[in-house]
């Protein structure tokens, strides 16, 4: 097998040491070496830049530089060094060696151990290490570029969702408003049947609006732009409001919706609007999967002192969730993946948004269920969780 | 009769608001973009302005700033109605002295209630 050409730069102020190195490397088994020589750090650096050698062997003690200063001067960014550097040490000083390796040397060799074998192996190792490092660097750059591209596309999708939402909401508003105008009798008298049908049309508009809002939330979650605005809030108020809001839906489905709120709950730091969204989502799901005559209960209790915080449980008497689905229902686009088997309506984004909103509050969300008997969705809210997040964010900013 | 200026680039929404507001006894005038909005505001001297935010040729915030900067329209109560859903819009509207901020689709009963309260009247037909 023919040897690979290798241009080696040897930097040493001692002429005989330089010649020994050349001599030893001429017998290298793998490389056909040619040599460039420099007798000072300065001329060595000039040659590194002008001649672009494949490998550099440098004496740690030069008249103008020591090995570390040489490495520092050569390139501030060591990962970008175009060639490996082998440091020759005179004293076998471990401190020097460690520092040189940290500063970017590929290998080191005490001068008194120089031999065809040792120097040859040092060069081979250094070249191999260097090539691996280059390959790794190339992969890293590729990964970084791909990542940046994905982020850019995600941003694009997010912007597109916003435009889409705006473009759909405007006609949706007009449609909903004209339906409401007719229902309210502003376009002449209507009969009960007409009003009932128009009521369905208006509700459909509202459902479409909720779907669009979910889409926007998911786009925000994907780009890390969904932020919560926590304020000290009474959980009881939020739960009561959510239950009141869902009562009409419960009534029309003939389901008994009620709340059980422990008295004297502590106020929590939360984004009330977002927690409302979680509650209405969970209650809405419970109502959707519970047959008429069933029950949906929202229970709020204080967690034991060692855990602290509040536990919310939304319990239904619906058909329950199969064990293999329980962990997956919180996943993004769960519905899209499962749609081929059973389509339940909705985009399947609701529980994913719930999970992310609870996570942003540093709480937990999970489901317990018995097939045929019903499901209970639980979530916890820690008392100071959110303020801890904002403190951590501030720390990150200040460092 | 109190007069309301509607600034909105979607003619269907103008038409719907027109029905609602006239039914409540308000006089209305409309502008489909920011430039026309100022012309209408100066010509009609409305008692209240309903501003869409996203419009061609200058958004509702620009219209609000111009209304505020013009002596004869500086004190007109402003309500923003928008199909945009972005953080910070409501705060910006508040900073411009808006009396209310509605997202589309809006509940017209709530909108009318805010208008009635602002104009200090139970509108008469």
mmCIF file with all atom_site columns, N, CA, C and O in Angstrom, chain A residues 206-249:
data_model
loop_
_atom_site.group_PDB
_atom_site.id
_atom_site.type_symbol
_atom_site.label_atom_id
_atom_site.label_alt_id
_atom_site.label_comp_id
_atom_site.label_asym_id
_atom_site.label_entity_id
_atom_site.label_seq_id
_atom_site.pdbx_PDB_ins_code
_atom_site.Cartn_x
_atom_site.Cartn_y
_atom_site.Cartn_z
_atom_site.occupancy
_atom_site.B_iso_or_equiv
_atom_site.pdbx_formal_charge
_atom_site.auth_seq_id
_atom_site.auth_comp_id
_atom_site.auth_asym_id
_atom_site.auth_atom_id
_atom_site.pdbx_PDB_model_num
ATOM 1   N N  . UNK A 1 206 ? -68.898 29.112 17.112 1.00 0.00 ? 206 UNK A N  1
ATOM 2   C CA . UNK A 1 206 ? -68.111 29.189 18.343 1.00 0.00 ? 206 UNK A CA 1
ATOM 3   C C  . UNK A 1 206 ? -67.119 28.035 18.439 1.00 0.00 ? 206 UNK A C  1
ATOM 4   O O  . UNK A 1 206 ? -65.985 28.210 18.869 1.00 0.00 ? 206 UNK A O  1
ATOM 5   N N  . UNK A 1 207 ? -67.586 26.857 17.994 1.00 0.00 ? 207 UNK A N  1
ATOM 6   C CA . UNK A 1 207 ? -66.703 25.693 18.036 1.00 0.00 ? 207 UNK A CA 1
ATOM 7   C C  . UNK A 1 207 ? -65.523 25.879 17.082 1.00 0.00 ? 207 UNK A C  1
ATOM 8   O O  . UNK A 1 207 ? -64.391 25.545 17.399 1.00 0.00 ? 207 UNK A O  1
ATOM 9   N N  . UNK A 1 208 ? -65.826 26.448 15.914 1.00 0.00 ? 208 UNK A N  1
ATOM 10  C CA . UNK A 1 208 ? -64.773 26.719 14.944 1.00 0.00 ? 208 UNK A CA 1
ATOM 11  C C  . UNK A 1 208 ? -63.750 27.693 15.529 1.00 0.00 ? 208 UNK A C  1
ATOM 12  O O  . UNK A 1 208 ? -62.547 27.536 15.365 1.00 0.00 ? 208 UNK A O  1
ATOM 13  N N  . UNK A 1 209 ? -64.257 28.664 16.253 1.00 0.00 ? 209 UNK A N  1
ATOM 14  C CA . UNK A 1 209 ? -63.379 29.648 16.879 1.00 0.00 ? 209 UNK A CA 1
ATOM 15  C C  . UNK A 1 209 ? -62.465 28.995 17.924 1.00 0.00 ? 209 UNK A C  1
ATOM 16  O O  . UNK A 1 209 ? -61.270 29.285 17.979 1.00 0.00 ? 209 UNK A O  1
ATOM 17  N N  . UNK A 1 210 ? -63.041 28.084 18.711 1.00 0.00 ? 210 UNK A N  1
ATOM 18  C CA . UNK A 1 210 ? -62.228 27.378 19.715 1.00 0.00 ? 210 UNK A CA 1
ATOM 19  C C  . UNK A 1 210 ? -61.132 26.555 19.048 1.00 0.00 ? 210 UNK A C  1
ATOM 20  O O  . UNK A 1 210 ? -59.989 26.529 19.507 1.00 0.00 ? 210 UNK A O  1
ATOM 21  N N  . UNK A 1 211 ? -61.510 25.909 17.939 1.00 0.00 ? 211 UNK A N  1
ATOM 22  C CA . UNK A 1 211 ? -60.527 25.122 17.191 1.00 0.00 ? 211 UNK A CA 1
ATOM 23  C C  . UNK A 1 211 ? -59.384 25.993 16.696 1.00 0.00 ? 211 UNK A C  1
ATOM 24  O O  . UNK A 1 211 ? -58.209 25.624 16.798 1.00 0.00 ? 211 UNK A O  1
ATOM 25  N N  . UNK A 1 212 ? -59.711 27.173 16.195 1.00 0.00 ? 212 UNK A N  1
ATOM 26  C CA . UNK A 1 212 ? -58.682 28.092 15.709 1.00 0.00 ? 212 UNK A CA 1
ATOM 27  C C  . UNK A 1 212 ? -57.777 28.540 16.855 1.00 0.00 ? 212 UNK A C  1
ATOM 28  O O  . UNK A 1 212 ? -56.556 28.610 16.705 1.00 0.00 ? 212 UNK A O  1
ATOM 29  N N  . UNK A 1 213 ? -58.383 28.815 18.007 1.00 0.00 ? 213 UNK A N  1
ATOM 30  C CA . UNK A 1 213 ? -57.575 29.230 19.159 1.00 0.00 ? 213 UNK A CA 1
ATOM 31  C C  . UNK A 1 213 ? -56.631 28.114 19.613 1.00 0.00 ? 213 UNK A C  1
ATOM 32  O O  . UNK A 1 213 ? -55.484 28.384 19.968 1.00 0.00 ? 213 UNK A O  1
ATOM 33  N N  . UNK A 1 214 ? -57.138 26.857 19.583 1.00 0.00 ? 214 UNK A N  1
ATOM 34  C CA . UNK A 1 214 ? -56.283 25.719 19.937 1.00 0.00 ? 214 UNK A CA 1
ATOM 35  C C  . UNK A 1 214 ? -55.098 25.627 18.982 1.00 0.00 ? 214 UNK A C  1
ATOM 36  O O  . UNK A 1 214 ? -53.967 25.391 19.388 1.00 0.00 ? 214 UNK A O  1
ATOM 37  N N  . UNK A 1 215 ? -55.387 25.820 17.706 1.00 0.00 ? 215 UNK A N  1
ATOM 38  C CA . UNK A 1 215 ? -54.343 25.765 16.681 1.00 0.00 ? 215 UNK A CA 1
ATOM 39  C C  . UNK A 1 215 ? -53.263 26.811 16.965 1.00 0.00 ? 215 UNK A C  1
ATOM 40  O O  . UNK A 1 215 ? -52.067 26.540 16.874 1.00 0.00 ? 215 UNK A O  1
ATOM 41  N N  . UNK A 1 216 ? -53.696 27.995 17.330 1.00 0.00 ? 216 UNK A N  1
ATOM 42  C CA . UNK A 1 216 ? -52.749 29.071 17.639 1.00 0.00 ? 216 UNK A CA 1
ATOM 43  C C  . UNK A 1 216 ? -51.930 28.742 18.883 1.00 0.00 ? 216 UNK A C  1
ATOM 44  O O  . UNK A 1 216 ? -50.723 28.986 18.920 1.00 0.00 ? 216 UNK A O  1
ATOM 45  N N  . UNK A 1 217 ? -52.596 28.161 19.895 1.00 0.00 ? 217 UNK A N  1
ATOM 46  C CA . UNK A 1 217 ? -51.869 27.790 21.112 1.00 0.00 ? 217 UNK A CA 1
ATOM 47  C C  . UNK A 1 217 ? -50.798 26.765 20.818 1.00 0.00 ? 217 UNK A C  1
ATOM 48  O O  . UNK A 1 217 ? -49.680 26.855 21.323 1.00 0.00 ? 217 UNK A O  1
ATOM 49  N N  . UNK A 1 218 ? -51.146 25.778 19.984 1.00 0.00 ? 218 UNK A N  1
ATOM 50  C CA . UNK A 1 218 ? -50.177 24.743 19.660 1.00 0.00 ? 218 UNK A CA 1
ATOM 51  C C  . UNK A 1 218 ? -49.006 25.339 18.875 1.00 0.00 ? 218 UNK A C  1
ATOM 52  O O  . UNK A 1 218 ? -47.846 25.020 19.134 1.00 0.00 ? 218 UNK A O  1
ATOM 53  N N  . UNK A 1 219 ? -49.318 26.235 17.956 1.00 0.00 ? 219 UNK A N  1
ATOM 54  C CA . UNK A 1 219 ? -48.241 26.895 17.207 1.00 0.00 ? 219 UNK A CA 1
ATOM 55  C C  . UNK A 1 219 ? -47.333 27.649 18.171 1.00 0.00 ? 219 UNK A C  1
ATOM 56  O O  . UNK A 1 219 ? -46.112 27.638 18.033 1.00 0.00 ? 219 UNK A O  1
ATOM 57  N N  . UNK A 1 220 ? -47.914 28.287 19.174 1.00 0.00 ? 220 UNK A N  1
ATOM 58  C CA . UNK A 1 220 ? -47.120 29.012 20.168 1.00 0.00 ? 220 UNK A CA 1
ATOM 59  C C  . UNK A 1 220 ? -46.290 28.059 21.011 1.00 0.00 ? 220 UNK A C  1
ATOM 60  O O  . UNK A 1 220 ? -45.138 28.327 21.307 1.00 0.00 ? 220 UNK A O  1
ATOM 61  N N  . UNK A 1 221 ? -46.895 26.922 21.392 1.00 0.00 ? 221 UNK A N  1
ATOM 62  C CA . UNK A 1 221 ? -46.148 25.934 22.185 1.00 0.00 ? 221 UNK A CA 1
ATOM 63  C C  . UNK A 1 221 ? -44.967 25.404 21.375 1.00 0.00 ? 221 UNK A C  1
ATOM 64  O O  . UNK A 1 221 ? -43.881 25.226 21.888 1.00 0.00 ? 221 UNK A O  1
ATOM 65  N N  . UNK A 1 222 ? -45.193 25.175 20.077 1.00 0.00 ? 222 UNK A N  1
ATOM 66  C CA . UNK A 1 222 ? -44.135 24.643 19.218 1.00 0.00 ? 222 UNK A CA 1
ATOM 67  C C  . UNK A 1 222 ? -42.957 25.594 19.111 1.00 0.00 ? 222 UNK A C  1
ATOM 68  O O  . UNK A 1 222 ? -41.832 25.177 18.890 1.00 0.00 ? 222 UNK A O  1
ATOM 69  N N  . UNK A 1 223 ? -43.226 26.873 19.227 1.00 0.00 ? 223 UNK A N  1
ATOM 70  C CA . UNK A 1 223 ? -42.135 27.840 19.071 1.00 0.00 ? 223 UNK A CA 1
ATOM 71  C C  . UNK A 1 223 ? -41.744 28.449 20.422 1.00 0.00 ? 223 UNK A C  1
ATOM 72  O O  . UNK A 1 223 ? -41.021 29.429 20.467 1.00 0.00 ? 223 UNK A O  1
ATOM 73  N N  . UNK A 1 224 ? -42.233 27.835 21.481 1.00 0.00 ? 224 UNK A N  1
ATOM 74  C CA . UNK A 1 224 ? -41.862 28.302 22.832 1.00 0.00 ? 224 UNK A CA 1
ATOM 75  C C  . UNK A 1 224 ? -42.392 29.686 23.149 1.00 0.00 ? 224 UNK A C  1
ATOM 76  O O  . UNK A 1 224 ? -41.830 30.408 23.966 1.00 0.00 ? 224 UNK A O  1
ATOM 77  N N  . UNK A 1 225 ? -43.488 30.069 22.487 1.00 0.00 ? 225 UNK A N  1
ATOM 78  C CA . UNK A 1 225 ? -43.981 31.435 22.680 1.00 0.00 ? 225 UNK A CA 1
ATOM 79  C C  . UNK A 1 225 ? -45.228 31.505 23.536 1.00 0.00 ? 225 UNK A C  1
ATOM 80  O O  . UNK A 1 225 ? -45.819 32.570 23.667 1.00 0.00 ? 225 UNK A O  1
ATOM 81  N N  . UNK A 1 226 ? -45.645 30.354 24.088 1.00 0.00 ? 226 UNK A N  1
ATOM 82  C CA . UNK A 1 226 ? -46.817 30.421 24.944 1.00 0.00 ? 226 UNK A CA 1
ATOM 83  C C  . UNK A 1 226 ? -46.347 30.759 26.355 1.00 0.00 ? 226 UNK A C  1
ATOM 84  O O  . UNK A 1 226 ? -45.634 29.977 26.992 1.00 0.00 ? 226 UNK A O  1
ATOM 85  N N  . UNK A 1 227 ? -46.684 31.937 26.805 1.00 0.00 ? 227 UNK A N  1
ATOM 86  C CA . UNK A 1 227 ? -46.255 32.370 28.133 1.00 0.00 ? 227 UNK A CA 1
ATOM 87  C C  . UNK A 1 227 ? -47.469 32.503 29.034 1.00 0.00 ? 227 UNK A C  1
ATOM 88  O O  . UNK A 1 227 ? -48.546 32.857 28.583 1.00 0.00 ? 227 UNK A O  1
ATOM 89  N N  . UNK A 1 228 ? -47.251 32.230 30.323 1.00 0.00 ? 228 UNK A N  1
ATOM 90  C CA . UNK A 1 228 ? -48.351 32.419 31.254 1.00 0.00 ? 228 UNK A CA 1
ATOM 91  C C  . UNK A 1 228 ? -48.100 33.698 32.045 1.00 0.00 ? 228 UNK A C  1
ATOM 92  O O  . UNK A 1 228 ? -46.952 34.112 32.241 1.00 0.00 ? 228 UNK A O  1
ATOM 93  N N  . UNK A 1 229 ? -49.206 34.341 32.435 1.00 0.00 ? 229 UNK A N  1
ATOM 94  C CA . UNK A 1 229 ? -49.100 35.572 33.222 1.00 0.00 ? 229 UNK A CA 1
ATOM 95  C C  . UNK A 1 229 ? -49.697 35.309 34.598 1.00 0.00 ? 229 UNK A C  1
ATOM 96  O O  . UNK A 1 229 ? -50.889 35.502 34.816 1.00 0.00 ? 229 UNK A O  1
ATOM 97  N N  . UNK A 1 230 ? -48.870 34.817 35.525 1.00 0.00 ? 230 UNK A N  1
ATOM 98  C CA . UNK A 1 230 ? -49.396 34.400 36.823 1.00 0.00 ? 230 UNK A CA 1
ATOM 99  C C  . UNK A 1 230 ? -49.727 35.563 37.765 1.00 0.00 ? 230 UNK A C  1
ATOM 100 O O  . UNK A 1 230 ? -49.000 36.557 37.809 1.00 0.00 ? 230 UNK A O  1
ATOM 101 N N  . UNK A 1 231 ? -50.857 35.398 38.431 1.00 0.00 ? 231 UNK A N  1
ATOM 102 C CA . UNK A 1 231 ? -51.246 36.343 39.488 1.00 0.00 ? 231 UNK A CA 1
ATOM 103 C C  . UNK A 1 231 ? -51.804 35.528 40.639 1.00 0.00 ? 231 UNK A C  1
ATOM 104 O O  . UNK A 1 231 ? -52.310 34.432 40.426 1.00 0.00 ? 231 UNK A O  1
ATOM 105 N N  . UNK A 1 232 ? -51.748 36.075 41.836 1.00 0.00 ? 232 UNK A N  1
ATOM 106 C CA . UNK A 1 232 ? -52.303 35.383 42.990 1.00 0.00 ? 232 UNK A CA 1
ATOM 107 C C  . UNK A 1 232 ? -53.820 35.286 42.813 1.00 0.00 ? 232 UNK A C  1
ATOM 108 O O  . UNK A 1 232 ? -54.497 36.313 42.679 1.00 0.00 ? 232 UNK A O  1
ATOM 109 N N  . UNK A 1 233 ? -54.338 34.050 42.768 1.00 0.00 ? 233 UNK A N  1
ATOM 110 C CA . UNK A 1 233 ? -55.749 33.845 42.411 1.00 0.00 ? 233 UNK A CA 1
ATOM 111 C C  . UNK A 1 233 ? -56.393 32.823 43.340 1.00 0.00 ? 233 UNK A C  1
ATOM 112 O O  . UNK A 1 233 ? -55.729 31.870 43.768 1.00 0.00 ? 233 UNK A O  1
ATOM 113 N N  . UNK A 1 234 ? -57.695 33.017 43.599 1.00 0.00 ? 234 UNK A N  1
ATOM 114 C CA . UNK A 1 234 ? -58.443 32.037 44.385 1.00 0.00 ? 234 UNK A CA 1
ATOM 115 C C  . UNK A 1 234 ? -58.940 30.950 43.447 1.00 0.00 ? 234 UNK A C  1
ATOM 116 O O  . UNK A 1 234 ? -59.697 31.223 42.510 1.00 0.00 ? 234 UNK A O  1
ATOM 117 N N  . UNK A 1 235 ? -58.496 29.720 43.680 1.00 0.00 ? 235 UNK A N  1
ATOM 118 C CA . UNK A 1 235 ? -58.847 28.601 42.805 1.00 0.00 ? 235 UNK A CA 1
ATOM 119 C C  . UNK A 1 235 ? -60.359 28.384 42.771 1.00 0.00 ? 235 UNK A C  1
ATOM 120 O O  . UNK A 1 235 ? -60.921 28.062 41.721 1.00 0.00 ? 235 UNK A O  1
ATOM 121 N N  . UNK A 1 236 ? -61.015 28.554 43.920 1.00 0.00 ? 236 UNK A N  1
ATOM 122 C CA . UNK A 1 236 ? -62.458 28.321 43.995 1.00 0.00 ? 236 UNK A CA 1
ATOM 123 C C  . UNK A 1 236 ? -63.202 29.179 42.971 1.00 0.00 ? 236 UNK A C  1
ATOM 124 O O  . UNK A 1 236 ? -64.107 28.701 42.280 1.00 0.00 ? 236 UNK A O  1
ATOM 125 N N  . UNK A 1 237 ? -62.791 30.437 42.843 1.00 0.00 ? 237 UNK A N  1
ATOM 126 C CA . UNK A 1 237 ? -63.444 31.355 41.903 1.00 0.00 ? 237 UNK A CA 1
ATOM 127 C C  . UNK A 1 237 ? -63.297 30.840 40.469 1.00 0.00 ? 237 UNK A C  1
ATOM 128 O O  . UNK A 1 237 ? -64.261 30.832 39.702 1.00 0.00 ? 237 UNK A O  1
ATOM 129 N N  . UNK A 1 238 ? -62.090 30.410 40.144 1.00 0.00 ? 238 UNK A N  1
ATOM 130 C CA . UNK A 1 238 ? -61.822 29.953 38.775 1.00 0.00 ? 238 UNK A CA 1
ATOM 131 C C  . UNK A 1 238 ? -62.647 28.703 38.474 1.00 0.00 ? 238 UNK A C  1
ATOM 132 O O  . UNK A 1 238 ? -63.265 28.593 37.408 1.00 0.00 ? 238 UNK A O  1
ATOM 133 N N  . UNK A 1 239 ? -62.678 27.769 39.413 1.00 0.00 ? 239 UNK A N  1
ATOM 134 C CA . UNK A 1 239 ? -63.412 26.519 39.189 1.00 0.00 ? 239 UNK A CA 1
ATOM 135 C C  . UNK A 1 239 ? -64.914 26.802 39.053 1.00 0.00 ? 239 UNK A C  1
ATOM 136 O O  . UNK A 1 239 ? -65.573 26.287 38.147 1.00 0.00 ? 239 UNK A O  1
ATOM 137 N N  . UNK A 1 240 ? -65.436 27.655 39.931 1.00 0.00 ? 240 UNK A N  1
ATOM 138 C CA . UNK A 1 240 ? -66.867 27.971 39.875 1.00 0.00 ? 240 UNK A CA 1
ATOM 139 C C  . UNK A 1 240 ? -67.229 28.607 38.536 1.00 0.00 ? 240 UNK A C  1
ATOM 140 O O  . UNK A 1 240 ? -68.255 28.299 37.942 1.00 0.00 ? 240 UNK A O  1
ATOM 141 N N  . UNK A 1 241 ? -66.339 29.496 38.078 1.00 0.00 ? 241 UNK A N  1
ATOM 142 C CA . UNK A 1 241 ? -66.599 30.162 36.805 1.00 0.00 ? 241 UNK A CA 1
ATOM 143 C C  . UNK A 1 241 ? -66.587 29.144 35.655 1.00 0.00 ? 241 UNK A C  1
ATOM 144 O O  . UNK A 1 241 ? -67.430 29.178 34.763 1.00 0.00 ? 241 UNK A O  1
ATOM 145 N N  . UNK A 1 242 ? -65.611 28.231 35.689 1.00 0.00 ? 242 UNK A N  1
ATOM 146 C CA . UNK A 1 242 ? -65.518 27.219 34.624 1.00 0.00 ? 242 UNK A CA 1
ATOM 147 C C  . UNK A 1 242 ? -66.772 26.334 34.623 1.00 0.00 ? 242 UNK A C  1
ATOM 148 O O  . UNK A 1 242 ? -67.326 26.039 33.561 1.00 0.00 ? 242 UNK A O  1
ATOM 149 N N  . UNK A 1 243 ? -67.214 25.939 35.823 1.00 0.00 ? 243 UNK A N  1
ATOM 150 C CA . UNK A 1 243 ? -68.389 25.070 35.919 1.00 0.00 ? 243 UNK A CA 1
ATOM 151 C C  . UNK A 1 243 ? -69.636 25.806 35.410 1.00 0.00 ? 243 UNK A C  1
ATOM 152 O O  . UNK A 1 243 ? -70.416 25.261 34.620 1.00 0.00 ? 243 UNK A O  1
ATOM 153 N N  . UNK A 1 244 ? -69.787 27.070 35.815 1.00 0.00 ? 244 UNK A N  1
ATOM 154 C CA . UNK A 1 244 ? -70.926 27.864 35.361 1.00 0.00 ? 244 UNK A CA 1
ATOM 155 C C  . UNK A 1 244 ? -70.926 27.967 33.836 1.00 0.00 ? 244 UNK A C  1
ATOM 156 O O  . UNK A 1 244 ? -71.970 27.856 33.185 1.00 0.00 ? 244 UNK A O  1
ATOM 157 N N  . UNK A 1 245 ? -69.741 28.165 33.289 1.00 0.00 ? 245 UNK A N  1
ATOM 158 C CA . UNK A 1 245 ? -69.615 28.322 31.843 1.00 0.00 ? 245 UNK A CA 1
ATOM 159 C C  . UNK A 1 245 ? -70.031 27.052 31.106 1.00 0.00 ? 245 UNK A C  1
ATOM 160 O O  . UNK A 1 245 ? -70.585 27.108 30.011 1.00 0.00 ? 245 UNK A O  1
ATOM 161 N N  . UNK A 1 246 ? -69.750 25.882 31.728 1.00 0.00 ? 246 UNK A N  1
ATOM 162 C CA . UNK A 1 246 ? -70.029 24.614 31.053 1.00 0.00 ? 246 UNK A CA 1
ATOM 163 C C  . UNK A 1 246 ? -71.432 24.083 31.349 1.00 0.00 ? 246 UNK A C  1
ATOM 164 O O  . UNK A 1 246 ? -71.843 23.080 30.768 1.00 0.00 ? 246 UNK A O  1
ATOM 165 N N  . UNK A 1 247 ? -72.146 24.748 32.265 1.00 0.00 ? 247 UNK A N  1
ATOM 166 C CA . UNK A 1 247 ? -73.482 24.259 32.656 1.00 0.00 ? 247 UNK A CA 1
ATOM 167 C C  . UNK A 1 247 ? -74.458 24.108 31.479 1.00 0.00 ? 247 UNK A C  1
ATOM 168 O O  . UNK A 1 247 ? -75.137 23.085 31.381 1.00 0.00 ? 247 UNK A O  1
ATOM 169 N N  . UNK A 1 248 ? -74.534 25.112 30.577 1.00 0.00 ? 248 UNK A N  1
ATOM 170 C CA . UNK A 1 248 ? -75.471 24.954 29.463 1.00 0.00 ? 248 UNK A CA 1
ATOM 171 C C  . UNK A 1 248 ? -75.197 23.697 28.635 1.00 0.00 ? 248 UNK A C  1
ATOM 172 O O  . UNK A 1 248 ? -76.121 22.974 28.251 1.00 0.00 ? 248 UNK A O  1
ATOM 173 N N  . UNK A 1 249 ? -73.896 23.412 28.413 1.00 0.00 ? 249 UNK A N  1
ATOM 174 C CA . UNK A 1 249 ? -73.524 22.227 27.639 1.00 0.00 ? 249 UNK A CA 1
ATOM 175 C C  . UNK A 1 249 ? -73.942 20.964 28.400 1.00 0.00 ? 249 UNK A C  1
ATOM 176 O O  . UNK A 1 249 ? -74.442 20.003 27.801 1.00 0.00 ? 249 UNK A O  1
#
